[in-house]
PDB file of C-alpha atoms in Angstrom:
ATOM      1  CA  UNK T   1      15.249 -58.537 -12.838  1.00 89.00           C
ATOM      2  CA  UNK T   2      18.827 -57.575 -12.730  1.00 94.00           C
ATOM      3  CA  UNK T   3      20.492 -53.997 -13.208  1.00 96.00           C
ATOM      4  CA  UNK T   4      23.054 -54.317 -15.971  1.00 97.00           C
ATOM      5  CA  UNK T   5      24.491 -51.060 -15.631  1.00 98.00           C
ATOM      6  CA  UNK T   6      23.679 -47.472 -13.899  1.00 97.00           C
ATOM      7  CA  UNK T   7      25.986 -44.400 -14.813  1.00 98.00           C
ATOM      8  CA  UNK T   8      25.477 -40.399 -14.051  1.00 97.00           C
ATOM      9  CA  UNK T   9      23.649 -38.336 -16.281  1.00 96.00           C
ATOM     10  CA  UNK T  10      23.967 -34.480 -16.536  1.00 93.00           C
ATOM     11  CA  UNK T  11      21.480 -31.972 -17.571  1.00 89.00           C
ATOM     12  CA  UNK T  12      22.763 -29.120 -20.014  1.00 85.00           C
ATOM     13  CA  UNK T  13      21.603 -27.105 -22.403  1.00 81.00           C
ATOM     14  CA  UNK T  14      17.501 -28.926 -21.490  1.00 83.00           C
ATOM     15  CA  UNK T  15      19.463 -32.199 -22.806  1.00 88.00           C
ATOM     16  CA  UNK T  16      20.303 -35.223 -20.652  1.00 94.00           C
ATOM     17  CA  UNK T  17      23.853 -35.852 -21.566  1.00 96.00           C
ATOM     18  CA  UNK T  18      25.707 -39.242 -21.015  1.00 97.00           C
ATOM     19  CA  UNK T  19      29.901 -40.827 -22.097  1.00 97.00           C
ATOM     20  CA  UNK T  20      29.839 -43.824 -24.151  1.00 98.00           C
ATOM     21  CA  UNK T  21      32.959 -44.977 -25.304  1.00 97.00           C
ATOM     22  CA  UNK T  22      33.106 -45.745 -29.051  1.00 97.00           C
ATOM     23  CA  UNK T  23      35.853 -48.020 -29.759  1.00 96.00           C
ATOM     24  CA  UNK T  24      37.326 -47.319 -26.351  1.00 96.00           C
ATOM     25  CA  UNK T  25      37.544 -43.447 -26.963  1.00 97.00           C
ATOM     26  CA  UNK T  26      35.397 -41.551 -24.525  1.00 97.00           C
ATOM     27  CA  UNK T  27      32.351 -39.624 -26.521  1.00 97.00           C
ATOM     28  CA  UNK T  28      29.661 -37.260 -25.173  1.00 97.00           C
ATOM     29  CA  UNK T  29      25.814 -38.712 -25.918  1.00 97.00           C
ATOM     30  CA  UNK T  30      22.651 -37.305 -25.683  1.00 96.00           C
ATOM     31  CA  UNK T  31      20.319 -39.472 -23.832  1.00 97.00           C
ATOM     32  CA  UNK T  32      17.356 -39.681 -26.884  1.00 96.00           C
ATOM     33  CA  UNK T  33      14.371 -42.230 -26.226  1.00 96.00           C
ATOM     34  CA  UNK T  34      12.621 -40.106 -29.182  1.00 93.00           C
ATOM     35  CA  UNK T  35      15.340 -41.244 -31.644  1.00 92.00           C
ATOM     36  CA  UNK T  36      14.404 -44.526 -33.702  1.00 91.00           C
ATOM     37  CA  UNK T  37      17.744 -44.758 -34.665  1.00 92.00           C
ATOM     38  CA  UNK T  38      21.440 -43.811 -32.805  1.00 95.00           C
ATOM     39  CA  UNK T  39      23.402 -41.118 -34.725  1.00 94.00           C
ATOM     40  CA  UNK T  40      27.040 -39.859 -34.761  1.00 95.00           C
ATOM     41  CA  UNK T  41      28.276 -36.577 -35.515  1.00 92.00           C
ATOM     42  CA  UNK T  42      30.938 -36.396 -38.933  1.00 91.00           C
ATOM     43  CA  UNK T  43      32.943 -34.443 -36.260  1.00 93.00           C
ATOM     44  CA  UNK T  44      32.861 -37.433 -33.640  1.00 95.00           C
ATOM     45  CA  UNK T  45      33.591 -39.836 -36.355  1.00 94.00           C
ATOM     46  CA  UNK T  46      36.755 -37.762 -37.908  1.00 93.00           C
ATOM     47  CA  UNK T  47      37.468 -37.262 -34.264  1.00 96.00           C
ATOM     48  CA  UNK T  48      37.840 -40.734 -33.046  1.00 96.00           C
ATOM     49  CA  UNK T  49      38.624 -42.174 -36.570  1.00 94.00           C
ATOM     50  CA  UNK T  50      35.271 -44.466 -37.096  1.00 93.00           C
ATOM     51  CA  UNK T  51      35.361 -46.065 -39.739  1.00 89.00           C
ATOM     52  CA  UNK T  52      32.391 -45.886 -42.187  1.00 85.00           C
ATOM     53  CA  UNK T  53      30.575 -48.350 -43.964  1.00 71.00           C
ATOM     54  CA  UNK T  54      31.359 -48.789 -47.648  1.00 62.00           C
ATOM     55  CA  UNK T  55      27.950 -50.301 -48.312  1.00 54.00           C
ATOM     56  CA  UNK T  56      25.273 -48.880 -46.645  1.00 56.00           C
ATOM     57  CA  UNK T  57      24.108 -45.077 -45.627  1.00 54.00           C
ATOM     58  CA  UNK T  58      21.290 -43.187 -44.192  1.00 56.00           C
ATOM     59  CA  UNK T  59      18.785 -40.754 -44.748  1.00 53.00           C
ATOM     60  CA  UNK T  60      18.389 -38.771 -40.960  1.00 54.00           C
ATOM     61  CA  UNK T  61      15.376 -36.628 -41.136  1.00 53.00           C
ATOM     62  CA  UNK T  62      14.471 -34.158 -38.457  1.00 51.00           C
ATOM     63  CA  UNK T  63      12.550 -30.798 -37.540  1.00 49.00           C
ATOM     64  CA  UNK T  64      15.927 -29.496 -39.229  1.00 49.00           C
ATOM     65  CA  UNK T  65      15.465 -31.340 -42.605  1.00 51.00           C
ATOM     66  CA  UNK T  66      17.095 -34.134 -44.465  1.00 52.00           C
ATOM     67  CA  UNK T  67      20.509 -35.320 -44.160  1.00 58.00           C
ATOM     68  CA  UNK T  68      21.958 -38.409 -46.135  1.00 57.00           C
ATOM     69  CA  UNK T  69      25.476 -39.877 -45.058  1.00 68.00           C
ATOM     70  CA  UNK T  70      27.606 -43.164 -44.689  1.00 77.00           C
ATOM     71  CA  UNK T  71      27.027 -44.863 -41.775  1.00 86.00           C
ATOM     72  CA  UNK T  72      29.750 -45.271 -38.767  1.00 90.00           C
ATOM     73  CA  UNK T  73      30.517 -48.692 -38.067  1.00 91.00           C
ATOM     74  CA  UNK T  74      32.525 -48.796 -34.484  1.00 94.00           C
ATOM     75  CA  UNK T  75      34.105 -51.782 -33.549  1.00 94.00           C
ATOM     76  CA  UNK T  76      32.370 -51.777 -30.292  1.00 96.00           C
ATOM     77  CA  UNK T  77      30.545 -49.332 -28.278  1.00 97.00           C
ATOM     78  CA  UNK T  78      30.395 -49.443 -24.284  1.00 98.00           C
ATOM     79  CA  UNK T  79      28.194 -47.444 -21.397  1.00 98.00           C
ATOM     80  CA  UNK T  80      29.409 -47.728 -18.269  1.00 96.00           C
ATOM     81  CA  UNK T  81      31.207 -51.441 -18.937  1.00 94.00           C
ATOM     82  CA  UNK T  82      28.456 -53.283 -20.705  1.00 97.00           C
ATOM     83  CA  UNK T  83      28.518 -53.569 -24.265  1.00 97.00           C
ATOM     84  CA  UNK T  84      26.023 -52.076 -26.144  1.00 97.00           C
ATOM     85  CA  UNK T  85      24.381 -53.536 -29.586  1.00 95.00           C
ATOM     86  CA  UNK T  86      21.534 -52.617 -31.597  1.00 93.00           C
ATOM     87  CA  UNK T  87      17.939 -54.817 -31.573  1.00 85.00           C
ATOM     88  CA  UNK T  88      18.558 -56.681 -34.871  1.00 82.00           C
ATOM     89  CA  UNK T  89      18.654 -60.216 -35.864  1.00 82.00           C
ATOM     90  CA  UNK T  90      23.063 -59.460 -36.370  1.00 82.00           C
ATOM     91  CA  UNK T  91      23.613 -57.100 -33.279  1.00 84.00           C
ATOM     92  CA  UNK T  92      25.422 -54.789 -34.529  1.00 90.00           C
ATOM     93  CA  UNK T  93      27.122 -51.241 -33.677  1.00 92.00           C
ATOM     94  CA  UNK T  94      26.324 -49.270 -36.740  1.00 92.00           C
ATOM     95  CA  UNK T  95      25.226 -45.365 -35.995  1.00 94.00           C
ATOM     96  CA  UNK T  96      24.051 -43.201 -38.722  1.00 92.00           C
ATOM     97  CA  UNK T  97      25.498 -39.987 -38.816  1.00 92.00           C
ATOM     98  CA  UNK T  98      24.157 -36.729 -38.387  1.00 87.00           C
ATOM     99  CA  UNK T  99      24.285 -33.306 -37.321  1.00 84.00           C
ATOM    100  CA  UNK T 100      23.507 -32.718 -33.797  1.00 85.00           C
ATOM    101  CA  UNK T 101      21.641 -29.230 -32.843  1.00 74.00           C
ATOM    102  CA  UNK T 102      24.332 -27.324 -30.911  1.00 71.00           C
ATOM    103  CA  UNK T 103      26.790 -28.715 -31.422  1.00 70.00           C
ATOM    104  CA  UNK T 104      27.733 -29.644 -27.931  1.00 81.00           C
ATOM    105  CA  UNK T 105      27.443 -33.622 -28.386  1.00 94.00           C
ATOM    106  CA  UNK T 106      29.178 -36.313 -30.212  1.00 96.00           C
ATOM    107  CA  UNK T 107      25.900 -37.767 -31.227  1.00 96.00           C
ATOM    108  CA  UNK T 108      22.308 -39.460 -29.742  1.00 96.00           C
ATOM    109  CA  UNK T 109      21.915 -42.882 -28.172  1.00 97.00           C
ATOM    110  CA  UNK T 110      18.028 -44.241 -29.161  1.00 96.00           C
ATOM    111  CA  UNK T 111      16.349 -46.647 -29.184  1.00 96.00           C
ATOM    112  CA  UNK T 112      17.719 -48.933 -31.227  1.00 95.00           C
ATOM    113  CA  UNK T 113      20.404 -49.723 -28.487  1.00 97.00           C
ATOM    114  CA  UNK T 114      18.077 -48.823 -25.297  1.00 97.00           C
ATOM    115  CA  UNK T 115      14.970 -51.038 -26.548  1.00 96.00           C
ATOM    116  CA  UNK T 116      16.671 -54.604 -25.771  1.00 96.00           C
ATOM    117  CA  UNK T 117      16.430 -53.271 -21.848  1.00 97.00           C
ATOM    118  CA  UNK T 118      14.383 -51.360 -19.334  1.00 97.00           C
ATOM    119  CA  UNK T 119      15.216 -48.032 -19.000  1.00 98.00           C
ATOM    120  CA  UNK T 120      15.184 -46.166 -15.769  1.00 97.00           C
ATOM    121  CA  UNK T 121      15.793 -42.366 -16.027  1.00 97.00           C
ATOM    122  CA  UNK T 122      15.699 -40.019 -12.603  1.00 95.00           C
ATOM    123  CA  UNK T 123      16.736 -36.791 -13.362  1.00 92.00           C
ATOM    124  CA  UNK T 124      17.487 -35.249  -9.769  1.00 90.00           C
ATOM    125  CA  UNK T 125      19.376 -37.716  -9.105  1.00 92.00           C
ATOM    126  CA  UNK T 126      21.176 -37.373 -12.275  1.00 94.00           C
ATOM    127  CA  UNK T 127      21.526 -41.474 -12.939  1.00 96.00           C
ATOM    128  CA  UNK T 128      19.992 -43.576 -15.770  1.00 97.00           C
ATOM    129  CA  UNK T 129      20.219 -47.840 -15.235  1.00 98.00           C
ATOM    130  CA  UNK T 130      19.692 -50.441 -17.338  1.00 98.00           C
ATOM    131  CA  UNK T 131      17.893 -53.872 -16.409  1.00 97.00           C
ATOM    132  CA  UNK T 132      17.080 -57.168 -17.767  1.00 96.00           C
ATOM    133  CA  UNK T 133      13.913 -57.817 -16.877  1.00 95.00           C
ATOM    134  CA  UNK T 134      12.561 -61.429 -17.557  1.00 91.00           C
ATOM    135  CA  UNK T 135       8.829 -62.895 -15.749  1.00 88.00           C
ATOM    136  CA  UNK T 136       8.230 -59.722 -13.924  1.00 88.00           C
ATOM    137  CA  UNK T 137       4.311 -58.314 -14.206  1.00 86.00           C
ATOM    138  CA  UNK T 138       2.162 -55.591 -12.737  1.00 87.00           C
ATOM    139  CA  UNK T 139       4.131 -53.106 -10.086  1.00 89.00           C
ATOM    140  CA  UNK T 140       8.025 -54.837 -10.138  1.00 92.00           C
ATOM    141  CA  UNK T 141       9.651 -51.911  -9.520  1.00 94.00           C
ATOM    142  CA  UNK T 142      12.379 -51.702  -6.588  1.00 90.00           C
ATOM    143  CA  UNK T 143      11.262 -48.340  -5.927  1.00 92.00           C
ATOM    144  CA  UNK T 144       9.995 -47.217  -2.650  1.00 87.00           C
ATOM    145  CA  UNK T 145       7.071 -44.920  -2.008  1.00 84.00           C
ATOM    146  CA  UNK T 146       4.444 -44.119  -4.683  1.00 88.00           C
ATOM    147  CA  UNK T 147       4.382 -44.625  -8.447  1.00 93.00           C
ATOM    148  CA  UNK T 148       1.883 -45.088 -11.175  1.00 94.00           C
ATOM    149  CA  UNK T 149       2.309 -47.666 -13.387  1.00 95.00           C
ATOM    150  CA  UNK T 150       0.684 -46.845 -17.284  1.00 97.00           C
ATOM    151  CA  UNK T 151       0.326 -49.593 -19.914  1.00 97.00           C
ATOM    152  CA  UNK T 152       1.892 -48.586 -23.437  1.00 97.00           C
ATOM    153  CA  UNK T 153       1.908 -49.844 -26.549  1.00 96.00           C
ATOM    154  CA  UNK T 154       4.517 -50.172 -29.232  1.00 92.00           C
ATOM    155  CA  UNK T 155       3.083 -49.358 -32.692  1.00 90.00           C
ATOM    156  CA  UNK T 156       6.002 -49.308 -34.391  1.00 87.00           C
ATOM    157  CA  UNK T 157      10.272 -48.371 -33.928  1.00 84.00           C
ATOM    158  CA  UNK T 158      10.015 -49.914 -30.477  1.00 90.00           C
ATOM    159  CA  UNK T 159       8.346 -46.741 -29.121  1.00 94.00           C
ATOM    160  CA  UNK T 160       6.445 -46.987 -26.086  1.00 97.00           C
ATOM    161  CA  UNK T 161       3.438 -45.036 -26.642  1.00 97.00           C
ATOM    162  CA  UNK T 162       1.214 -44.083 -23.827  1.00 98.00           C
ATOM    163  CA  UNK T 163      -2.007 -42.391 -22.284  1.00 97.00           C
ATOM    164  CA  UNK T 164      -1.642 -38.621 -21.187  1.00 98.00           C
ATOM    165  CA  UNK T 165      -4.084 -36.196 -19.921  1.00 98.00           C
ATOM    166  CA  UNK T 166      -3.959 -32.295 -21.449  1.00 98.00           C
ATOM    167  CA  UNK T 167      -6.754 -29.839 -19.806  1.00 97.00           C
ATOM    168  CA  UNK T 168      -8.565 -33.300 -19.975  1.00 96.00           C
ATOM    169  CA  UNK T 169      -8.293 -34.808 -23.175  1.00 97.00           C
ATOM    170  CA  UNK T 170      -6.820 -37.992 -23.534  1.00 97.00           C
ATOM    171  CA  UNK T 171      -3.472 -37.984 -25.757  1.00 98.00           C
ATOM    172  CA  UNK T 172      -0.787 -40.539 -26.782  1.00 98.00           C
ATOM    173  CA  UNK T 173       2.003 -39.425 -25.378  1.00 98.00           C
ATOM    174  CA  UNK T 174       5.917 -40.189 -25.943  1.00 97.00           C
ATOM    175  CA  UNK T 175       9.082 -39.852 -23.780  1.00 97.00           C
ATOM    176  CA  UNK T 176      11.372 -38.200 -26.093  1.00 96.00           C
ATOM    177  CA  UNK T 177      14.348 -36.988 -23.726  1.00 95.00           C
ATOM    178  CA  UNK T 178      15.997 -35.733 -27.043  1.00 92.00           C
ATOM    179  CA  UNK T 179      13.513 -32.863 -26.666  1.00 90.00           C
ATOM    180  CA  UNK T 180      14.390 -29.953 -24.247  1.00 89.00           C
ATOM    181  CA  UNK T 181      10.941 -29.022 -24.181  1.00 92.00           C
ATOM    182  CA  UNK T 182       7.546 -30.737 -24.471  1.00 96.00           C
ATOM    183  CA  UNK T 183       5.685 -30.516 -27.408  1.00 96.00           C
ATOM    184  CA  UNK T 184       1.674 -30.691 -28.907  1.00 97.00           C
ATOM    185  CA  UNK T 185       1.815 -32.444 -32.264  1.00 95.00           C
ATOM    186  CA  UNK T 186      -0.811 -32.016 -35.099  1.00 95.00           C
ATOM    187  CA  UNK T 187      -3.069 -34.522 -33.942  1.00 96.00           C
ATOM    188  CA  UNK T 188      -2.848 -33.367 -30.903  1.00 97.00           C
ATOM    189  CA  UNK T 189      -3.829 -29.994 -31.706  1.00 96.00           C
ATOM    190  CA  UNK T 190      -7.013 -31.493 -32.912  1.00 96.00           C
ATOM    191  CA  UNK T 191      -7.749 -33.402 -30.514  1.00 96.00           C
ATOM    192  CA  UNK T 192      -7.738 -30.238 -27.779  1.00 96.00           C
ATOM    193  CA  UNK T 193      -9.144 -28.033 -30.844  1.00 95.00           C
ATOM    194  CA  UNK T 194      -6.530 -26.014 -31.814  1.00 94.00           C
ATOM    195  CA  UNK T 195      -5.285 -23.998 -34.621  1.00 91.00           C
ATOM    196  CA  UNK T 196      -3.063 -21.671 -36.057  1.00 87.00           C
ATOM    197  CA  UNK T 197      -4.989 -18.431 -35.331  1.00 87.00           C
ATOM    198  CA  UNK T 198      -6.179 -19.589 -31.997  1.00 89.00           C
ATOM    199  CA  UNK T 199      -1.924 -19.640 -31.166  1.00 89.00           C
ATOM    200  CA  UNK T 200      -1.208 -16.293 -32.921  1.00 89.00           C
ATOM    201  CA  UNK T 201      -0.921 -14.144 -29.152  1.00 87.00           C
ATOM    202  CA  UNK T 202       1.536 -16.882 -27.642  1.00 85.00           C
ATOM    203  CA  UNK T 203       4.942 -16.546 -27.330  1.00 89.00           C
ATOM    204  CA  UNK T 204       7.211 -18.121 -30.309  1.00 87.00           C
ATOM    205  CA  UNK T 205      10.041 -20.492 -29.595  1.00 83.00           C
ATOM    206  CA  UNK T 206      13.207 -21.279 -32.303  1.00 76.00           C
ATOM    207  CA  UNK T 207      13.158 -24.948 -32.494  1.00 72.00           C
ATOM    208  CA  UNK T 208      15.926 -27.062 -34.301  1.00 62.00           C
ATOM    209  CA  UNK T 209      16.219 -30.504 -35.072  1.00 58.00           C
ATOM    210  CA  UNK T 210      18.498 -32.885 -36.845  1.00 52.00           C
ATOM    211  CA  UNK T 211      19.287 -30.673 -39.832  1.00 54.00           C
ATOM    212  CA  UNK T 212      20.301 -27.406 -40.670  1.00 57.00           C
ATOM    213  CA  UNK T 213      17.146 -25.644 -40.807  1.00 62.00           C
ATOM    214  CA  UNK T 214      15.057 -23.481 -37.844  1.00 70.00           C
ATOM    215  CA  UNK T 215      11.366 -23.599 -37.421  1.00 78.00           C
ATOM    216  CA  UNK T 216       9.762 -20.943 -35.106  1.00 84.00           C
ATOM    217  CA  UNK T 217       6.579 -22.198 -33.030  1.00 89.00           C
ATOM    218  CA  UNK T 218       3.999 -20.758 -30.375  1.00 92.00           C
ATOM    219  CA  UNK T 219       4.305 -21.627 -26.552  1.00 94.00           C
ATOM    220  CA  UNK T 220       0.826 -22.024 -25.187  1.00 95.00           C
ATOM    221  CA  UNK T 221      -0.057 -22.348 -21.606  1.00 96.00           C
ATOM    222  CA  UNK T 222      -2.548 -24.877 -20.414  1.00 97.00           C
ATOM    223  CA  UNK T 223      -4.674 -25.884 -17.435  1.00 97.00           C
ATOM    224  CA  UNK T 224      -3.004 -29.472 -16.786  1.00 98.00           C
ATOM    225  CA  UNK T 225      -0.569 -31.736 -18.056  1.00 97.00           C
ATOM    226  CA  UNK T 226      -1.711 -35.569 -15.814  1.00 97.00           C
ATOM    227  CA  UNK T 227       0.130 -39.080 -16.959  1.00 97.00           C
ATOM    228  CA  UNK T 228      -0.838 -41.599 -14.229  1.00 93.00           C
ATOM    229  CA  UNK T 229      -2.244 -39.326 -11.507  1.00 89.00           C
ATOM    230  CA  UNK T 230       1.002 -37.017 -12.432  1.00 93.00           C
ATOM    231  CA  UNK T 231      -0.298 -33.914 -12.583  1.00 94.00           C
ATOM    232  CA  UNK T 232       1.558 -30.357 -13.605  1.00 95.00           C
ATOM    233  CA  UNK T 233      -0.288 -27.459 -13.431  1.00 96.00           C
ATOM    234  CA  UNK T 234       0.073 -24.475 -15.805  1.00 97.00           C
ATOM    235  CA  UNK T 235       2.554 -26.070 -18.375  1.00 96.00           C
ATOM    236  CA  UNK T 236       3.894 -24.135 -20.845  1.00 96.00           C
ATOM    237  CA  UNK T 237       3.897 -26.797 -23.915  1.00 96.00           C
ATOM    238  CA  UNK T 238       5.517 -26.297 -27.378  1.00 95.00           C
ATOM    239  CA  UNK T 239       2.552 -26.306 -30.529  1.00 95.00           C
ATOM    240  CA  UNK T 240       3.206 -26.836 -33.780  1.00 92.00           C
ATOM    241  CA  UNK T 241       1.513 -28.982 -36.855  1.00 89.00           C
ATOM    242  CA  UNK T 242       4.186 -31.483 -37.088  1.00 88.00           C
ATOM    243  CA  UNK T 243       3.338 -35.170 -37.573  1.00 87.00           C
ATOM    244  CA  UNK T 244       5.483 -37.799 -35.753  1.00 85.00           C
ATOM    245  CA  UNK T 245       6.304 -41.525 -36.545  1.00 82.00           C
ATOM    246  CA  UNK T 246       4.633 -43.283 -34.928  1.00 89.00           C
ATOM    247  CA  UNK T 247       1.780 -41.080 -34.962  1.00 92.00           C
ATOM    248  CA  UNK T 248       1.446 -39.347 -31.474  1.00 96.00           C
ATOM    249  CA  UNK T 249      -0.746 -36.176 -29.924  1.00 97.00           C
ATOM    250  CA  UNK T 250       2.452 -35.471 -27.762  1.00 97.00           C
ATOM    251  CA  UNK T 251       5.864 -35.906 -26.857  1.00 97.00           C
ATOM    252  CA  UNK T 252       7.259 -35.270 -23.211  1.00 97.00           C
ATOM    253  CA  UNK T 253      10.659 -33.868 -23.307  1.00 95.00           C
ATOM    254  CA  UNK T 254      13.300 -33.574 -20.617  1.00 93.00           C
ATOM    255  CA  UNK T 255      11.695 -30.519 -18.906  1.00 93.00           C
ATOM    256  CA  UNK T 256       8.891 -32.829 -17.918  1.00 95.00           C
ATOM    257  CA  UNK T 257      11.852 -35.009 -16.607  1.00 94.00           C
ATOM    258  CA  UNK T 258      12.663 -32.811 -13.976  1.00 90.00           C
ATOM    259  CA  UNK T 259      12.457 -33.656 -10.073  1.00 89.00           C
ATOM    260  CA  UNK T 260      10.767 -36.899 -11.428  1.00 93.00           C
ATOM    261  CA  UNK T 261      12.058 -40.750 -11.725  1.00 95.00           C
ATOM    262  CA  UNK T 262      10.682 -42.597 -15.176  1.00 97.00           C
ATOM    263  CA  UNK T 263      10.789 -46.651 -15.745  1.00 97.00           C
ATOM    264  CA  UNK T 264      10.457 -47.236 -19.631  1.00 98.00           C
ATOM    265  CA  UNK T 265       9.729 -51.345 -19.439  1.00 97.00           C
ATOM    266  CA  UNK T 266       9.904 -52.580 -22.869  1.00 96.00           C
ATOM    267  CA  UNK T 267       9.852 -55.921 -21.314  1.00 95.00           C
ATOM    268  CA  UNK T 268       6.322 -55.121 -20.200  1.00 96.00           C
ATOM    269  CA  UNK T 269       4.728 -52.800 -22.130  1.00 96.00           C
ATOM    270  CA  UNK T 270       4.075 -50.591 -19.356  1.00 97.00           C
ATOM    271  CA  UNK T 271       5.868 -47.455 -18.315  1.00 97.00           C
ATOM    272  CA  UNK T 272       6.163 -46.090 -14.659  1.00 97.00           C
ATOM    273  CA  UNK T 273       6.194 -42.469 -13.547  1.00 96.00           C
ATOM    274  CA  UNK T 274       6.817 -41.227  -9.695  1.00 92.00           C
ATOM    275  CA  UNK T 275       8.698 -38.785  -7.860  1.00 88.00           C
ATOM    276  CA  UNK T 276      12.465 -38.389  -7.438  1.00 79.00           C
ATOM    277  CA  UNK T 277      13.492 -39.656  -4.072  1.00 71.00           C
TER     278      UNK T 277
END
């Protein structure tokens, strides 16, 4: 196992907020393990003078709606030092581009570029590493103290897709750090028996996504909230019938991030969760 890079990462506005440089120009990134794909604002790219592919372009979809642009195609793109390219069979530095909710980011690094490593995230500490991580198995981790260590899978868009516990019921769960708050999907509403009139007395959150379109949805309080032994008591979770590729019962955003440290090992299909030191 060796770290290939560790740089600070900020929390504002519920985002976790990271520089890349994009053609060695300094750009503002939201940290977004949710995101399939990495995305550039047209701001960004007028900004730092991208150029843009001539052949190929992108439909971004989002809670927002659909957006359809050329994509960016940087010459190279750097965090912290190391070179950064996407998991395909060319490596390549393409971004699609997008509108970012806010407005106070140049774009969102996924998965596309974060998949070829491990990912270690620790919010209090405000750092995020990289590692290659070659014949490691079961608890690898450098970390002292305790941790729980929970096997994933990756159905599809290199998403590591794991077991969560809500007032008891077992959920697939998702680390989207994208997400400022954490959210109960449509199958997930099933699966704890929810609907639409049983959420009418909760309080209603505006939620935007890529796009230019708001959605409003309830906040509903639950018992517990438990991934590996993790437990939160009383969360507050996001509700609404939207359905997620792949298909998940609920994605943990960055306020489930805070005060705790979060190993996303796509080498092992496993994903570890313990508290910050």
């Amino acid at each position: 196992m060796t770290e290939r890079v560790s740089v600070p990462i900020e929390a504002a506005g519920g985002r976790l907020m990271l520089t890349l440089t994009l053609d060695n120009q300094p750009a503002r990134f939201i940290l977004d393990t949710g995101a399939v794909r990495s995305l550039v604002t047209p701001e960004a790219v007028a900004r730092l003078r991208l150029r843009l592919d001539e052949w190929v372009d992108s439909t971004v979809m989002g809670v927002g709606g659909y957006r359809r642009h050329r994509n960016a195609d940087p010459r190279s793109i750097a965090l912290g030092g190391l070179a950064l390219h996407r998991r395909t069979l060319t490596q390549d530095t393409s971004l699609t581009v997008g509108v970012v909710p806010g407005g106070a980011a140049d774009g969102l690094l996924g998965r596309d570029f974060l998949s070829l490593y491990d990912v270690m995230i620790d919010t209090a500490a405000g750092r995020l590493a990289l590692y290659d991580v070659r014949g490691c198995a079961g608890r690898f981790l450098p970390w002292p103290g305790r941790y729980a260590a929970v096997p994933a899978t990756v159905p599809m868009g290199e998403a590591l897709v794991f077991e969560a516990l809500v007032d008891g019921h077992t959920m697939r769960a998702m680390l989207d750090t994208g997400a400022g708050r954490s959210l109960v999907t449509a199958p997930g509403m099933m699966r704890l028996g929810l609907t639409a009139s049983s959420l009418t007395a909760d309080p209603q959150d505006v939620m935007q996504g890529v796009g230019p379109l708001t959605v409003r949805v309830p906040r509903h309080r639950f018992a517990t909230l438990s991934v590996g032994g993790d437990v939160v008591r009383d969360p507050m979770l996001l509700v609404a019938a939207f359905h997620m590729l792949p298909m998940v019962d609920l994605l943990l955003g960055a306020d489930w991030l805070a005060g705790r440290r979060v190993w996303l090992s796509y080498a092992t299909m496993q994903v570890f969760v313990g508290p910050s030191e």
